[in-house]
Each structure stands twice: as structure tokens, then as C-alpha cells.
Amino acid sequence: MSSNVKFSIKTKLFIAVCVTAAICVSLPLGFAYYLLKADLAADAQSIARQKLELTKRLYLKSDGKSIKARIAAVSNMLGEEVGFISSSGKMLATTLWADESWNLSRSEIRAAKVDGTGFHIQQSPDENLSSIYCAIKVSNHLDAPEGYLIIKESLSTLNERIGMISKVFFWAIPAVALLCYGVIRFVTLHLSSSVKSMVRTAEAVGQGNYKRRIRNFPDKEFIQLAKSINWMAERIDEHVTIITSQKNKIQAVLNGMWDGVMVMDCNCRIQSVNRKLINIFPGAEKGLDRSPLEIIPSPELQDACAEVVSPEGPEAKTVQLVLPTGHIYDVNIVRSPHTVEPGQGPGAIAVFHDISKIKRLETMRQDFVANVSHELRTPLTSIKGYAETLLNEPAPPENIQKSFLETIEKNANHMCKIVDDLLNLSRLESGKEQGHFIPLDPMIALSNAWQACCALAEKRNVKLVAAINKNQFKVQADPDQLMQLFRNLLENAIKYGPENKPVVVNHLVEGDRLKFTVQDEGIGIPAIDQPRIFERFYSVEKFRRNEFGSTGLGLAISRHIVSNHGGKIEVQSPPEGCPRGAAFIFTLPLAKKSA
Ligand SMILES: Nc1ncnc2c1ncn2[C@@H]1O[C@H](COP(=O)(O)OP(=O)(O)OP(=O)(O)O)[C@@H](O)[C@H]1O
Ligand SMILES: [Mg+2]
């Protein structure tokens, strides 16, 4: 419980008004009481003085009698209690008091001694009444001794009035308090109803309902406050809208990035991640307020992030992540003071850049250079060897020289083929040579291709069986590329197929495409090699390639030609329904009828 007792406005107002009212009531009442009491005492004194004078006159008139008789007579005549005390202080006669407590030291007698008359108001403790004692000096007269006549007057009127005033006092205070309470309750009820509507609006704004406003304006005193609350709510609404739109923009930028982004605070706790990072590490969105290690199992990354957020650590760091999926990411972690709350240390931003493709291309480039060097080196070594032998002294016999020169020519031709194929492939890959696509009869391209390899076919006694008639179909293709494609596949079928067995070319219409199959009955291609068969320089059995002076680029070129035509090429080995052999299947777009 709080030690500071808090009073409500109602209580405070009540206490303040009661105190003010008490002061306002008691001051005039007290003053009136004081004045009234003084007036009443003065009146009583004046009446008592007249009675004293009368008493003295009557006392002096009744001479010749004893003092006691005179006093009794005066008392009878006036109906008052009267006493006489000698100047020596002895009570000589009295109808009042039999006691001897009377003496000259009483205040009324001392006053009478000096001024002729004296008064003294005395409160009777038993009766709770006030009485006034009055004394008048009597000089020596005839036989009457010198002394003081004393009478006692009851101050009943004074007592009554004072009693009345006390009663008024007694009832006035609670009555005023009650009145104050009533007034204050009315005022505070009205106040609190005004304040409540403002409180409700302020609470609603606090809970995020920034559109809430005070519609019914309260009393004049609160209009300014209500306007201020409305203005404040409007400003908050505006700022929240601006912040939300900025946040959305930042989030949109982050989500639109190709790279994964992770924002961390000064304690290396993840504050936000973008959509790409969630794609890379599913479940990363649940890692907010956790350490990177909890969503990415890489202690190296965790250490690097911790180092960057530490003030003594480096401003930036790069680590490489290799995922089980084979993807490789360069993670650049940069310290960023803008990612943290004011007063906190710097945070960090980690950007995950996918370098798998670059790595793959780099590996491919290295392989390519190694392959080209290797492919060129073999014929070049042979050319060099034979050329050196020819230059040696003594020169070899003429028939040997001829055979050496033939070998040199063969190797030079092979090198030329490699270079030509590489240039061809490079043009196709770069997209510079898209081709000149026209509607053409595939049968023409097929027969031209067969012509080009008929020497080899004859040598191996291989026949072409094609189920396509001339002018049956037209495809939208580049004539040179289509002939090259057929040639590569027919050559392979002749080379790697068995002797004395035909090569079969089939076709099938599939929607707006024509599907070709070039099939042989050879040894086929093992399943493990099939996915790589279209790579440059890839061959299943190198020794067979050398037999035909192959370069290993034929299928790579074929794949590019087919994809240039918007088709696909695949290998089936063994072909469907056959025990052995290989079938290369590719599609080409049919030419439009009107064309
Ligand atoms: N019909 C086939 N039957 C069996 N293996 C084949 C067949 N066609 C291709 N191959 C295999 O695929 C490899 C790649 O063929 P590709 O046509 O690309 O190169 P190449 O024939 O060796 O040389 P190039 O065609 O450049 O003269 C060949 O070396 C061979 O091992
Ligand atoms: Mg080939």
C-alpha cells in the first residue's frame, strides 16, 4: 500500500470549504457573541446602578431604625436582596448571605470605595448562572455608620442570550458542513461526468484507438483540456500513420531484396528478418528475440555477429555458410547504430548473399579451362612430336614422312574442330546468335545432316530409317542450327551404336510442337552419366571418343540449339520398350499454318 495517502478532489474540496465556512461563520458569530455579552453586561450594570441609587435613598430615608430593620425594609420595598457591610469590613445586616466570607477586598467594594459604586459579575458553579454584585458607598449619616450597601442582581437575560448564541453555534457548524457536502457533491458529480468522458477517450487512445475523439464537449473549464486531448490524439494518429507507413516501406524494401537480411540488437538478439531469410531458413520468423545460433546452426556466424555488436570488435565481418542443400552464402555482418533503441549499444545487420551460382560458374570456368587445355594439348603434343621427328636428321623415308604429315593434318583438323565447336557453343551460350527462324521442312535438315555423316555411316554400315515424309510438317527453326542438331545426334548414334544396325528417327505431334526421337541400339548411356551427358567435354568412355576424333561438345551444342528454339532435349537409355540403346528426344515448335 502506498504511504502517501491520496485524497480525492471531493474530499479536499469538502475539507477546504468546511474550514472556510467554519472560519466565515465563527468569526462574525464570535464577534457578535462578544459584543452582545459586553452590551448585556453594560445594560445589567446600568440597571443595577439605578437600583443601587434607589436602595441608597430608601436606606437613608428610613433613619431612626436599626441597620438590620432598615435593610429588611429596603429589601421588602424593592423586592431585592440587600446587605450592608461596615467600612471596617463587617457584615452588619443582610437579607442575602449569613456567611462571613464578605470582606473589603472584593472587587465591587474596592471599586465603590474609590468611585462610589462597584460591580462584580460572578458565575455560580452550581446553577450555571451569572449574577452581578453591586456595591455603593454610604457615608456617615445621622446614626447610620459609614459602609457599603450591596445588592445582588441575577443576570438571567444575559444567560439566556448567551445560551441561545451557543445553541446557534452548536447547530450552525453541522448545518454548514451538511450544506457544503451537498453543494460539493453536486459540483463533483458534474465535474466527474465531464472528466470521465475525457478519461475514456484518453484510455482508448492509449489502447491504440487513435481515431477516438471527444465529441460532446464538457463544461467551459474543460473545453481547453478536451481540445488538447483531441489535438494530442490527432498528432499521435498522424505520427503512428507516418511510422507505420515508413515501417511498411522498409519492410517492403527488405522483403523485395534478393538477399536474406537479419537485424540484431546490441545483445545479438534477432529483431527482424526479411522474407528471403525465411525462405532460406524456414522458421526464422519464430527466432525473434533469440540468438542467430538458435535459427542458423553455425557457431562461426554466431561468433562473428557477437564480435561485430561488441564495441571492441570489428565494424564488419564476412563469413561463408555452406548449407546441407549445397547452397553457399556470403554473410556480411555490419555494425549499425541505427538498429537500436536510444541509449543502447550498436546493433548489427547481417546480409545473406547467395553465391552458389557464382561458385558453380567459377568451378565450371576452371573445369572448362582445364578441359580445353587438356583437349588441345593431346593433338598439339602429337603435332609437335611428329613435326620434330620430321625435322630431325636424317629425315625419315618419304612414305613415313607422308604418314607423319597425315597424322599432323588429322590432329590439326581435330584442333580446328574443337575451336570451331567452342566458338559455336560460345555464340549460342552468349545469345548473340539467336538464329534466323523460318518455317522449314525438317526432312530437308535431316537429309542434309545424314549426307554430312554418310561417310561414317557407310564405314559402319549403318542405315537411316526415318518415318517422316517430305512436306509432311513444317517447323519454325533456323536451317543451319536444325541441321547441326540432327547431325550431332545422328553422328553419336552412328559412332556409339553397333555396326550394321539402323538409326531410327521418329516424330510425334504434341500440341503445337513436333517431338523427334533419334534412336540407336548401341551400348547406351549408364543412368549415373545421363544427367551430365549434356555438359561440355563430358564423355562416358574417353577411349571411344578418341577413336572418332570427338570433342565432347556435340550434345552441349545440341542442348543450346533446342533451348534456342524454345524446346527441351532429354535422353532415354535404354529407350522405352527396348532392351538396349539410347534415344535422344527433343521438341521443336510447329510453324503456324498461315506461314
Ligand atoms: N547414342 C549414344 N550412345 C551411347 N553414348 C552416347 C551416345 N551419344 C552420346 N554418348 C556419350 O555422350 C558423350 C558426349 O557426347 P557428345 O556428342 O557431346 O560428344 P562426343 O560425341 O564425344 O564429341 P563430339 O560430338 O563433340 O564430336 C559421348 O562421349 C558418349 O560417351
Ligand atoms: Mg557427338
XYZ file of C-alpha atoms and ligand atoms in Angstrom:
627
model
C 0.000 0.000 0.000
C 1.292 3.456 -0.812
C 2.463 5.502 2.157
C 1.228 8.710 0.536
C -2.457 8.888 1.325
C -4.156 10.408 -1.674
C -7.394 12.292 -1.123
C -9.965 12.700 -3.822
C -10.786 16.163 -5.131
C -14.182 15.759 -3.450
C -12.610 15.202 -0.012
C -10.142 18.021 -0.496
C -12.881 20.384 -1.627
C -15.074 19.315 1.278
C -12.338 19.939 3.842
C -11.386 23.277 2.261
C -14.981 24.532 2.052
C -15.796 23.339 5.587
C -12.758 25.099 7.029
C -13.578 28.280 5.096
C -17.223 28.097 6.120
C -16.271 27.430 9.772
C -13.994 30.461 9.741
C -16.636 32.610 7.988
C -19.340 31.549 10.420
C -17.390 31.563 13.665
C -15.660 34.921 13.200
C -18.852 37.042 12.885
C -20.695 34.848 15.367
C -17.850 35.082 17.893
C -17.656 38.799 17.389
C -21.413 39.157 17.777
C -21.244 36.991 20.873
C -18.532 39.150 22.347
C -20.397 42.417 21.566
C -23.690 41.096 22.832
C -22.149 39.878 26.026
C -20.499 43.266 26.597
C -23.770 45.104 25.813
C -25.793 42.915 28.081
C -23.257 43.350 30.902
C -23.315 47.135 30.400
C -27.155 47.114 30.427
C -27.222 44.976 33.558
C -24.706 47.299 35.172
C -26.751 50.401 34.316
C -29.938 48.859 35.690
C -28.048 47.736 38.759
C -26.680 51.275 39.225
C -30.209 52.741 39.226
C -31.325 50.114 41.700
C -28.317 50.869 43.879
C -29.151 54.610 43.919
C -32.746 53.808 44.852
C -31.605 51.372 47.510
C -29.299 54.001 48.998
C -32.037 56.639 49.029
C -34.506 54.327 50.690
C -31.876 53.216 53.138
C -31.046 56.786 54.117
C -34.701 57.752 54.400
C -35.535 55.111 56.890
C -33.486 56.652 59.692
C -34.115 56.052 63.349
C -34.244 52.337 62.928
C -31.601 49.814 63.468
C -29.478 48.874 60.474
C -30.969 45.434 60.289
C -34.505 46.876 60.258
C -33.591 49.390 57.596
C -32.063 46.741 55.373
C -35.086 44.478 55.812
C -37.419 47.397 54.977
C -35.459 48.321 51.834
C -35.341 44.705 50.729
C -39.093 44.453 51.230
C -39.753 47.627 49.350
C -37.567 46.771 46.368
C -38.041 43.067 46.400
C -34.279 42.708 46.143
C -31.721 41.026 48.286
C -29.752 43.711 50.115
C -26.818 43.733 52.509
C -24.749 46.286 54.394
C -21.091 45.973 55.212
C -19.348 48.430 57.507
C -16.232 50.280 56.390
C -14.326 48.013 58.781
C -15.434 45.059 56.680
C -18.077 43.600 58.973
C -21.408 42.491 57.520
C -23.842 44.366 59.740
C -27.082 43.360 58.107
C -28.092 41.229 55.176
C -31.004 39.526 53.531
C -28.589 37.859 51.319
C -25.912 35.989 53.000
C -25.313 34.901 56.503
C -21.778 33.944 55.866
C -18.836 35.896 56.914
C -16.923 35.496 53.738
C -17.620 39.095 52.896
C -14.743 41.477 53.274
C -13.460 44.730 51.881
C -11.106 43.042 49.430
C -13.905 42.084 46.976
C -13.586 43.919 43.703
C -17.015 45.650 43.782
C -16.311 47.044 47.270
C -12.828 48.192 46.314
C -14.318 49.928 43.251
C -17.108 51.508 45.376
C -14.504 52.747 47.809
C -12.790 54.663 45.003
C -15.649 55.567 42.608
C -18.696 55.410 44.894
C -20.094 52.326 43.086
C -18.647 48.981 42.141
C -19.799 45.908 40.214
C -18.729 42.335 40.025
C -20.165 39.590 37.793
C -19.891 36.162 39.288
C -20.676 32.758 37.842
C -22.464 30.406 40.169
C -20.940 26.957 39.580
C -23.993 25.065 40.959
C -26.667 26.866 38.996
C -24.567 27.658 35.944
C -25.949 31.190 36.218
C -24.268 34.548 36.285
C -25.145 37.228 38.894
C -23.962 40.795 39.269
C -22.933 42.028 42.720
C -23.207 45.808 43.101
C -21.846 47.954 45.962
C -22.448 51.680 46.765
C -20.658 53.683 49.343
C -22.762 55.197 52.244
C -21.167 57.986 54.303
C -21.858 58.750 57.993
C -25.413 59.911 58.203
C -27.201 60.692 61.449
C -26.916 57.452 63.306
C -26.037 55.323 60.275
C -22.400 54.240 60.204
C -20.200 54.505 57.171
C -20.182 51.396 54.959
C -21.339 49.819 51.709
C -24.780 48.806 50.554
C -24.700 45.649 48.474
C -27.350 44.222 46.205
C -27.318 41.102 44.035
C -28.923 41.027 40.591
C -29.470 37.840 38.618
C -28.218 38.114 35.006
C -30.856 35.742 33.661
C -31.322 37.700 30.390
C -27.588 37.638 29.754
C -27.505 33.903 30.451
C -30.456 33.241 28.174
C -28.949 35.163 25.262
C -25.567 33.526 25.638
C -27.271 30.137 25.776
C -29.110 30.958 22.573
C -25.950 32.027 20.824
C -24.202 28.821 21.967
C -27.055 26.778 20.546
C -26.837 28.665 17.278
C -23.099 27.913 17.307
C -23.774 24.267 18.059
C -26.205 23.774 15.166
C -24.711 26.219 12.698
C -21.449 24.247 12.241
C -23.002 20.855 11.280
C -25.657 22.624 9.231
C -22.977 24.489 7.286
C -20.958 21.252 6.907
C -24.024 19.439 5.576
C -24.758 22.251 3.174
C -21.136 22.258 1.999
C -21.245 18.485 1.476
C -24.408 18.779 -0.615
C -23.014 21.559 -2.755
C -19.672 19.804 -3.222
C -21.318 16.510 -4.107
C -23.385 18.235 -6.758
C -20.352 20.046 -8.171
C -18.068 16.985 -8.115
C -20.726 14.778 -9.697
C -20.968 17.204 -12.549
C -17.179 17.509 -12.712
C -16.558 13.789 -12.698
C -19.062 13.184 -15.507
C -17.153 15.741 -17.599
C -13.793 14.257 -16.664
C -14.984 10.664 -17.281
C -15.642 11.224 -20.988
C -12.163 12.708 -21.362
C -10.610 9.845 -19.390
C -12.408 7.285 -21.588
C -11.079 8.990 -24.733
C -7.539 9.182 -23.344
C -7.705 5.469 -22.371
C -8.985 4.479 -25.823
C -6.130 6.409 -27.471
C -3.692 4.736 -25.075
C -5.042 1.321 -26.118
C -4.377 2.079 -29.788
C -7.739 3.526 -30.903
C -6.136 6.629 -32.370
C -9.301 7.688 -34.213
C -11.275 8.209 -30.974
C -12.132 11.859 -30.190
C -14.140 13.771 -27.579
C -17.340 14.694 -29.436
C -19.508 16.138 -26.610
C -17.555 18.999 -25.167
C -17.767 19.268 -21.358
C -18.028 22.405 -19.217
C -16.296 25.606 -20.192
C -13.383 24.947 -17.814
C -12.612 21.639 -19.533
C -13.041 22.707 -23.145
C -9.353 23.591 -23.432
C -8.362 20.261 -21.875
C -10.740 18.343 -24.175
C -9.348 20.201 -27.204
C -5.821 19.400 -26.065
C -6.696 15.685 -25.736
C -8.246 15.699 -29.225
C -5.222 17.518 -30.626
C -2.875 15.079 -28.891
C -4.846 12.097 -30.291
C -4.667 13.620 -33.783
C -0.892 14.119 -33.514
C -0.419 10.568 -32.213
C -2.602 9.260 -35.055
C -0.533 11.212 -37.603
C 2.769 10.047 -36.141
C 1.624 6.435 -35.914
C 0.469 6.604 -39.556
C 3.824 8.043 -40.639
C 5.768 5.482 -38.582
C 3.595 2.618 -39.861
C 3.996 3.690 -43.477
C 7.760 4.100 -43.016
C 7.923 0.693 -41.366
C 5.916 -0.825 -44.211
C 8.209 0.797 -46.769
C 11.293 -0.538 -45.003
C 9.664 -3.958 -44.701
C 8.696 -3.843 -48.404
C 12.278 -2.956 -49.340
C 13.620 -5.719 -47.117
C 11.115 -8.253 -48.416
C 11.825 -7.263 -52.009
C 15.513 -7.971 -51.615
C 17.120 -10.990 -53.235
C 19.384 -11.318 -50.235
C 18.360 -12.526 -46.796
C 18.536 -9.834 -44.101
C 18.710 -10.252 -40.333
C 18.694 -7.271 -37.936
C 20.166 -7.714 -34.453
C 20.236 -5.545 -31.326
C 23.210 -4.800 -29.081
C 22.735 -8.107 -27.233
C 22.978 -10.005 -30.517
C 19.271 -10.847 -30.380
C 17.362 -11.022 -33.650
C 15.000 -8.066 -34.050
C 13.687 -8.678 -37.539
C 14.204 -10.850 -40.615
C 13.062 -10.428 -44.199
C 11.059 -12.843 -46.352
C 14.115 -14.094 -48.232
C 15.804 -15.140 -44.986
C 12.653 -17.053 -44.030
C 12.868 -18.789 -47.429
C 16.478 -19.727 -46.784
C 15.920 -20.757 -43.157
C 12.285 -21.812 -42.719
C 11.075 -20.922 -39.224
C 13.400 -17.897 -38.946
C 10.357 -15.721 -38.243
C 9.968 -17.550 -34.909
C 13.514 -16.636 -33.937
C 12.765 -13.059 -32.908
C 14.486 -12.120 -29.633
C 16.710 -15.184 -29.934
C 20.345 -15.530 -30.883
C 21.309 -16.325 -34.528
C 22.599 -19.761 -33.463
C 19.069 -20.781 -32.482
C 17.852 -20.496 -36.083
C 21.075 -20.980 -38.090
C 23.245 -23.821 -36.829
C 26.558 -22.069 -37.408
C 28.746 -21.246 -34.391
C 31.032 -19.295 -36.739
C 28.169 -16.971 -37.710
C 27.127 -16.582 -34.057
C 30.702 -15.637 -33.039
C 31.041 -13.171 -35.925
C 27.730 -11.448 -35.009
C 28.766 -11.243 -31.331
C 32.123 -9.726 -32.333
C 30.539 -7.071 -34.561
C 27.999 -5.906 -31.960
C 30.726 -5.695 -29.326
C 32.175 -2.115 -29.193
C 35.738 -3.508 -29.168
C 35.060 -5.790 -32.131
C 35.446 -5.053 -35.867
C 32.945 -2.806 -37.703
C 32.169 -5.547 -40.214
C 32.852 -9.207 -40.815
C 32.163 -11.745 -43.541
C 31.597 -15.449 -43.046
C 30.719 -18.134 -45.545
C 27.867 -20.558 -44.903
C 27.546 -23.855 -46.719
C 24.087 -25.321 -46.252
C 23.266 -29.032 -46.427
C 21.269 -28.198 -49.575
C 24.544 -27.258 -51.283
C 23.795 -23.539 -51.317
C 26.677 -21.279 -50.396
C 26.084 -17.865 -48.791
C 28.413 -14.973 -48.155
C 27.179 -13.387 -44.911
C 28.237 -9.749 -44.495
C 27.727 -8.582 -40.922
C 27.933 -4.806 -40.446
C 27.637 -2.854 -37.207
C 24.720 -0.440 -37.326
C 23.946 2.172 -34.699
C 20.565 2.821 -36.352
C 19.056 -0.503 -35.440
C 18.974 0.062 -31.703
C 16.900 1.889 -29.138
C 18.307 5.222 -27.914
C 20.742 4.648 -25.088
C 21.637 1.136 -26.160
C 24.834 -0.032 -27.787
C 25.154 -0.632 -31.541
C 23.310 -3.480 -33.232
C 24.197 -5.282 -36.441
C 22.748 -6.177 -39.842
C 23.628 -9.474 -41.491
C 23.070 -9.802 -45.249
C 22.994 -13.335 -46.699
C 24.123 -13.246 -50.307
C 23.690 -16.437 -52.354
C 26.973 -17.103 -54.126
C 26.132 -20.689 -55.139
C 25.749 -19.672 -58.797
C 28.981 -17.670 -58.795
C 30.784 -20.594 -57.151
C 29.293 -23.017 -59.639
C 30.249 -20.778 -62.562
C 33.721 -20.374 -61.115
C 34.091 -24.160 -60.846
C 32.710 -24.520 -64.373
C 35.142 -21.921 -65.667
C 38.058 -23.678 -64.013
C 36.872 -27.059 -65.351
C 36.364 -25.548 -68.772
C 39.858 -24.074 -68.921
C 41.302 -27.366 -67.676
C 39.234 -29.344 -70.233
C 40.065 -27.087 -73.175
C 43.762 -27.151 -72.263
C 43.623 -30.925 -71.959
C 41.686 -31.418 -75.215
C 44.038 -29.152 -77.159
C 47.163 -30.482 -75.536
C 46.742 -34.072 -76.817
C 46.637 -33.226 -80.571
C 49.165 -30.421 -80.067
C 51.654 -32.799 -78.408
C 51.166 -35.223 -81.267
C 51.700 -32.469 -83.903
C 54.788 -31.241 -82.063
C 56.248 -34.776 -81.800
C 55.735 -35.602 -85.459
C 56.994 -32.206 -86.623
C 60.184 -32.618 -84.530
C 60.728 -36.113 -85.954
C 60.329 -34.791 -89.480
C 62.881 -32.061 -88.797
C 65.412 -34.496 -87.349
C 68.439 -35.558 -89.378
C 68.499 -37.856 -91.109
C 64.994 -37.334 -92.464
C 62.704 -40.396 -92.340
C 61.853 -42.201 -95.556
C 59.300 -40.492 -97.797
C 56.425 -42.900 -97.177
C 56.893 -42.439 -93.395
C 57.054 -38.681 -93.842
C 53.709 -38.804 -95.665
C 52.096 -40.802 -92.877
C 53.517 -38.352 -90.279
C 52.159 -35.406 -92.214
C 48.753 -37.106 -92.467
C 48.761 -37.565 -88.691
C 49.740 -33.916 -88.239
C 46.885 -32.883 -90.533
C 44.424 -35.144 -88.669
C 45.381 -33.628 -85.307
C 45.284 -30.115 -86.725
C 41.793 -30.813 -88.074
C 40.771 -32.117 -84.669
C 42.074 -28.943 -83.047
C 40.180 -26.893 -85.615
C 37.008 -28.853 -84.810
C 37.468 -28.192 -81.106
C 37.990 -24.483 -81.715
C 35.042 -24.311 -84.138
C 32.787 -26.176 -81.735
C 33.865 -23.937 -78.855
C 33.196 -20.788 -80.873
C 29.856 -22.212 -81.951
C 28.948 -23.070 -78.368
C 30.114 -19.717 -77.088
C 27.955 -17.901 -79.658
C 24.930 -19.979 -78.704
C 25.544 -19.516 -74.988
C 26.056 -15.778 -75.199
C 22.739 -15.430 -77.028
C 24.401 -13.398 -79.760
C 23.433 -15.976 -82.356
C 19.738 -16.442 -81.770
C 19.252 -17.703 -85.344
C 17.043 -16.954 -88.285
C 13.824 -18.793 -87.602
C 11.726 -19.666 -90.633
C 9.120 -22.325 -91.398
C 11.016 -25.223 -92.872
C 10.654 -28.893 -93.645
C 12.597 -30.873 -91.032
C 13.080 -33.650 -93.585
C 15.434 -31.382 -95.584
C 17.529 -30.644 -92.487
C 17.576 -34.355 -91.646
C 18.720 -35.439 -95.120
C 21.411 -32.730 -95.218
C 22.642 -33.905 -91.834
C 22.662 -37.533 -92.974
C 24.620 -36.517 -96.082
C 27.229 -34.899 -93.855
C 27.805 -38.092 -91.912
C 27.160 -40.684 -94.581
C 30.903 -41.467 -94.938
C 30.996 -42.607 -91.333
C 27.661 -44.381 -91.753
C 28.901 -46.253 -94.754
C 32.043 -47.222 -92.913
C 29.991 -48.762 -90.130
C 27.251 -49.943 -92.447
C 24.566 -48.013 -90.671
C 21.325 -47.103 -92.420
C 18.887 -44.272 -91.608
C 15.269 -45.213 -91.002
C 13.135 -42.056 -90.864
C 9.366 -42.158 -90.544
C 8.950 -38.619 -91.855
C 7.835 -37.843 -95.338
C 8.866 -34.752 -97.188
C 6.473 -31.776 -96.881
C 4.551 -33.515 -94.091
C 5.324 -30.878 -91.448
C 6.947 -27.532 -91.147
C 8.791 -26.396 -88.047
C 9.780 -22.877 -87.073
C 13.552 -23.202 -86.949
C 16.927 -21.933 -88.033
C 18.036 -24.148 -91.004
C 21.742 -24.279 -90.041
C 21.054 -24.932 -86.357
C 18.473 -27.638 -87.128
C 20.879 -29.390 -89.499
C 23.660 -29.149 -86.883
C 21.321 -30.625 -84.238
C 20.374 -33.607 -86.422
C 23.984 -34.095 -87.430
C 25.252 -34.212 -83.825
C 22.623 -36.771 -82.815
C 22.990 -38.924 -85.965
C 26.785 -38.874 -85.609
C 26.510 -40.035 -81.992
C 24.073 -42.782 -82.958
C 26.430 -43.989 -85.712
C 29.541 -43.677 -83.517
C 28.184 -45.215 -80.317
C 25.642 -47.552 -81.880
C 26.534 -51.016 -83.210
C 27.682 -51.630 -86.770
C 25.142 -52.943 -89.307
C 22.191 -51.656 -87.291
C 20.000 -48.757 -88.413
C 19.482 -45.381 -86.746
C 15.788 -44.659 -86.414
C 14.312 -41.134 -86.447
C 10.690 -40.886 -85.320
C 8.342 -37.971 -84.792
C 5.146 -37.225 -82.900
C 2.906 -34.145 -82.866
C 2.302 -32.813 -79.352
C 0.052 -29.759 -79.395
C 1.934 -27.018 -81.217
C 5.195 -28.953 -81.063
C 6.827 -31.704 -83.013
C 8.672 -34.267 -80.929
C 11.658 -36.046 -82.589
C 13.411 -39.210 -81.388
C 16.845 -40.257 -82.677
C 17.348 -43.829 -81.539
C 20.079 -46.473 -81.826
C 20.645 -49.968 -80.482
C 24.097 -49.367 -79.066
C 25.588 -49.802 -75.598
C 23.515 -46.903 -74.301
C 24.388 -44.493 -71.504
C 24.525 -45.595 -67.833
C 21.887 -43.931 -65.635
C 24.578 -42.285 -63.497
C 26.014 -40.457 -66.539
C 22.704 -39.375 -68.045
C 22.282 -36.163 -66.009
C 25.753 -34.970 -67.089
C 25.721 -36.057 -70.719
C 24.885 -32.528 -71.959
C 27.848 -30.907 -70.168
C 30.790 -29.674 -72.178
C 33.591 -32.233 -72.681
C 31.689 -34.885 -70.790
C 32.036 -38.370 -72.165
C 31.162 -41.788 -70.847
C 34.140 -43.584 -72.286
C 37.016 -41.362 -73.307
C 38.785 -44.050 -75.331
C 35.794 -44.382 -77.698
C 35.795 -40.666 -78.296
C 39.410 -40.687 -79.393
C 38.608 -43.384 -81.923
C 36.326 -40.957 -83.790
C 38.181 -37.742 -83.077
C 35.319 -36.488 -80.923
C 35.494 -33.297 -78.887
C 32.749 -33.928 -76.294
C 30.901 -30.746 -77.264
C 28.240 -32.138 -79.593
C 25.457 -32.640 -77.018
C 26.230 -29.347 -75.237
C 25.737 -27.558 -78.584
C 22.585 -29.605 -79.258
C 21.045 -28.629 -75.935
C 21.642 -24.934 -76.642
C 20.144 -25.221 -80.139
C 16.989 -26.872 -78.760
C 16.599 -24.324 -75.977
C 17.148 -21.543 -78.544
C 14.035 -22.921 -80.287
C 12.101 -22.939 -77.016
C 12.207 -26.737 -76.724
C 13.675 -29.386 -74.460
C 16.038 -32.274 -75.070
C 16.398 -35.404 -72.947
C 17.965 -38.826 -73.126
C 16.335 -42.222 -72.580
C 18.664 -45.159 -72.182
C 17.517 -47.787 -72.826
C 14.587 -46.335 -74.798
C 11.068 -47.286 -73.714
C 10.245 -50.852 -74.742
C 13.813 -51.630 -75.944
C 16.378 -53.824 -74.208
C 19.357 -51.599 -75.150
C 20.428 -48.475 -76.922
C 19.877 -44.766 -76.447
C 17.186 -42.372 -77.605
C 17.559 -38.593 -77.756
C 14.176 -36.865 -77.662
C 13.691 -33.175 -78.421
C 10.838 -30.846 -79.330
C 10.587 -28.053 -81.891
C 7.783 -25.561 -82.449
C 5.497 -26.302 -85.404
C 5.299 -23.470 -87.906
C 1.971 -21.628 -87.941
C -0.351 -22.843 -90.758
C -0.614 -19.447 -92.478
C 3.147 -19.186 -92.657
N 23.940 -42.531 -78.826
C 24.840 -42.653 -77.858
N 25.087 -43.897 -77.303
C 25.993 -44.002 -76.300
N 26.694 -42.972 -75.745
C 26.496 -41.745 -76.281
C 25.557 -41.531 -77.319
N 25.569 -40.229 -77.625
C 26.472 -39.654 -76.789
N 27.028 -40.583 -75.988
C 28.030 -40.296 -74.921
O 27.969 -38.958 -74.592
C 29.213 -38.329 -74.745
C 29.005 -36.913 -75.158
O 28.542 -36.869 -76.467
P 28.857 -35.627 -77.355
O 28.141 -35.748 -78.602
O 28.572 -34.404 -76.550
O 30.393 -35.673 -77.502
P 31.223 -36.548 -78.498
O 30.311 -37.307 -79.323
O 32.134 -37.318 -77.608
O 32.023 -35.493 -79.294
P 31.542 -34.568 -80.475
O 30.111 -34.861 -80.657
O 31.804 -33.208 -80.000
O 32.348 -34.950 -81.633
C 29.918 -39.179 -75.690
O 31.301 -39.078 -75.482
C 29.420 -40.569 -75.362
O 30.154 -41.130 -74.302
Mg 28.873 -36.353 -80.537
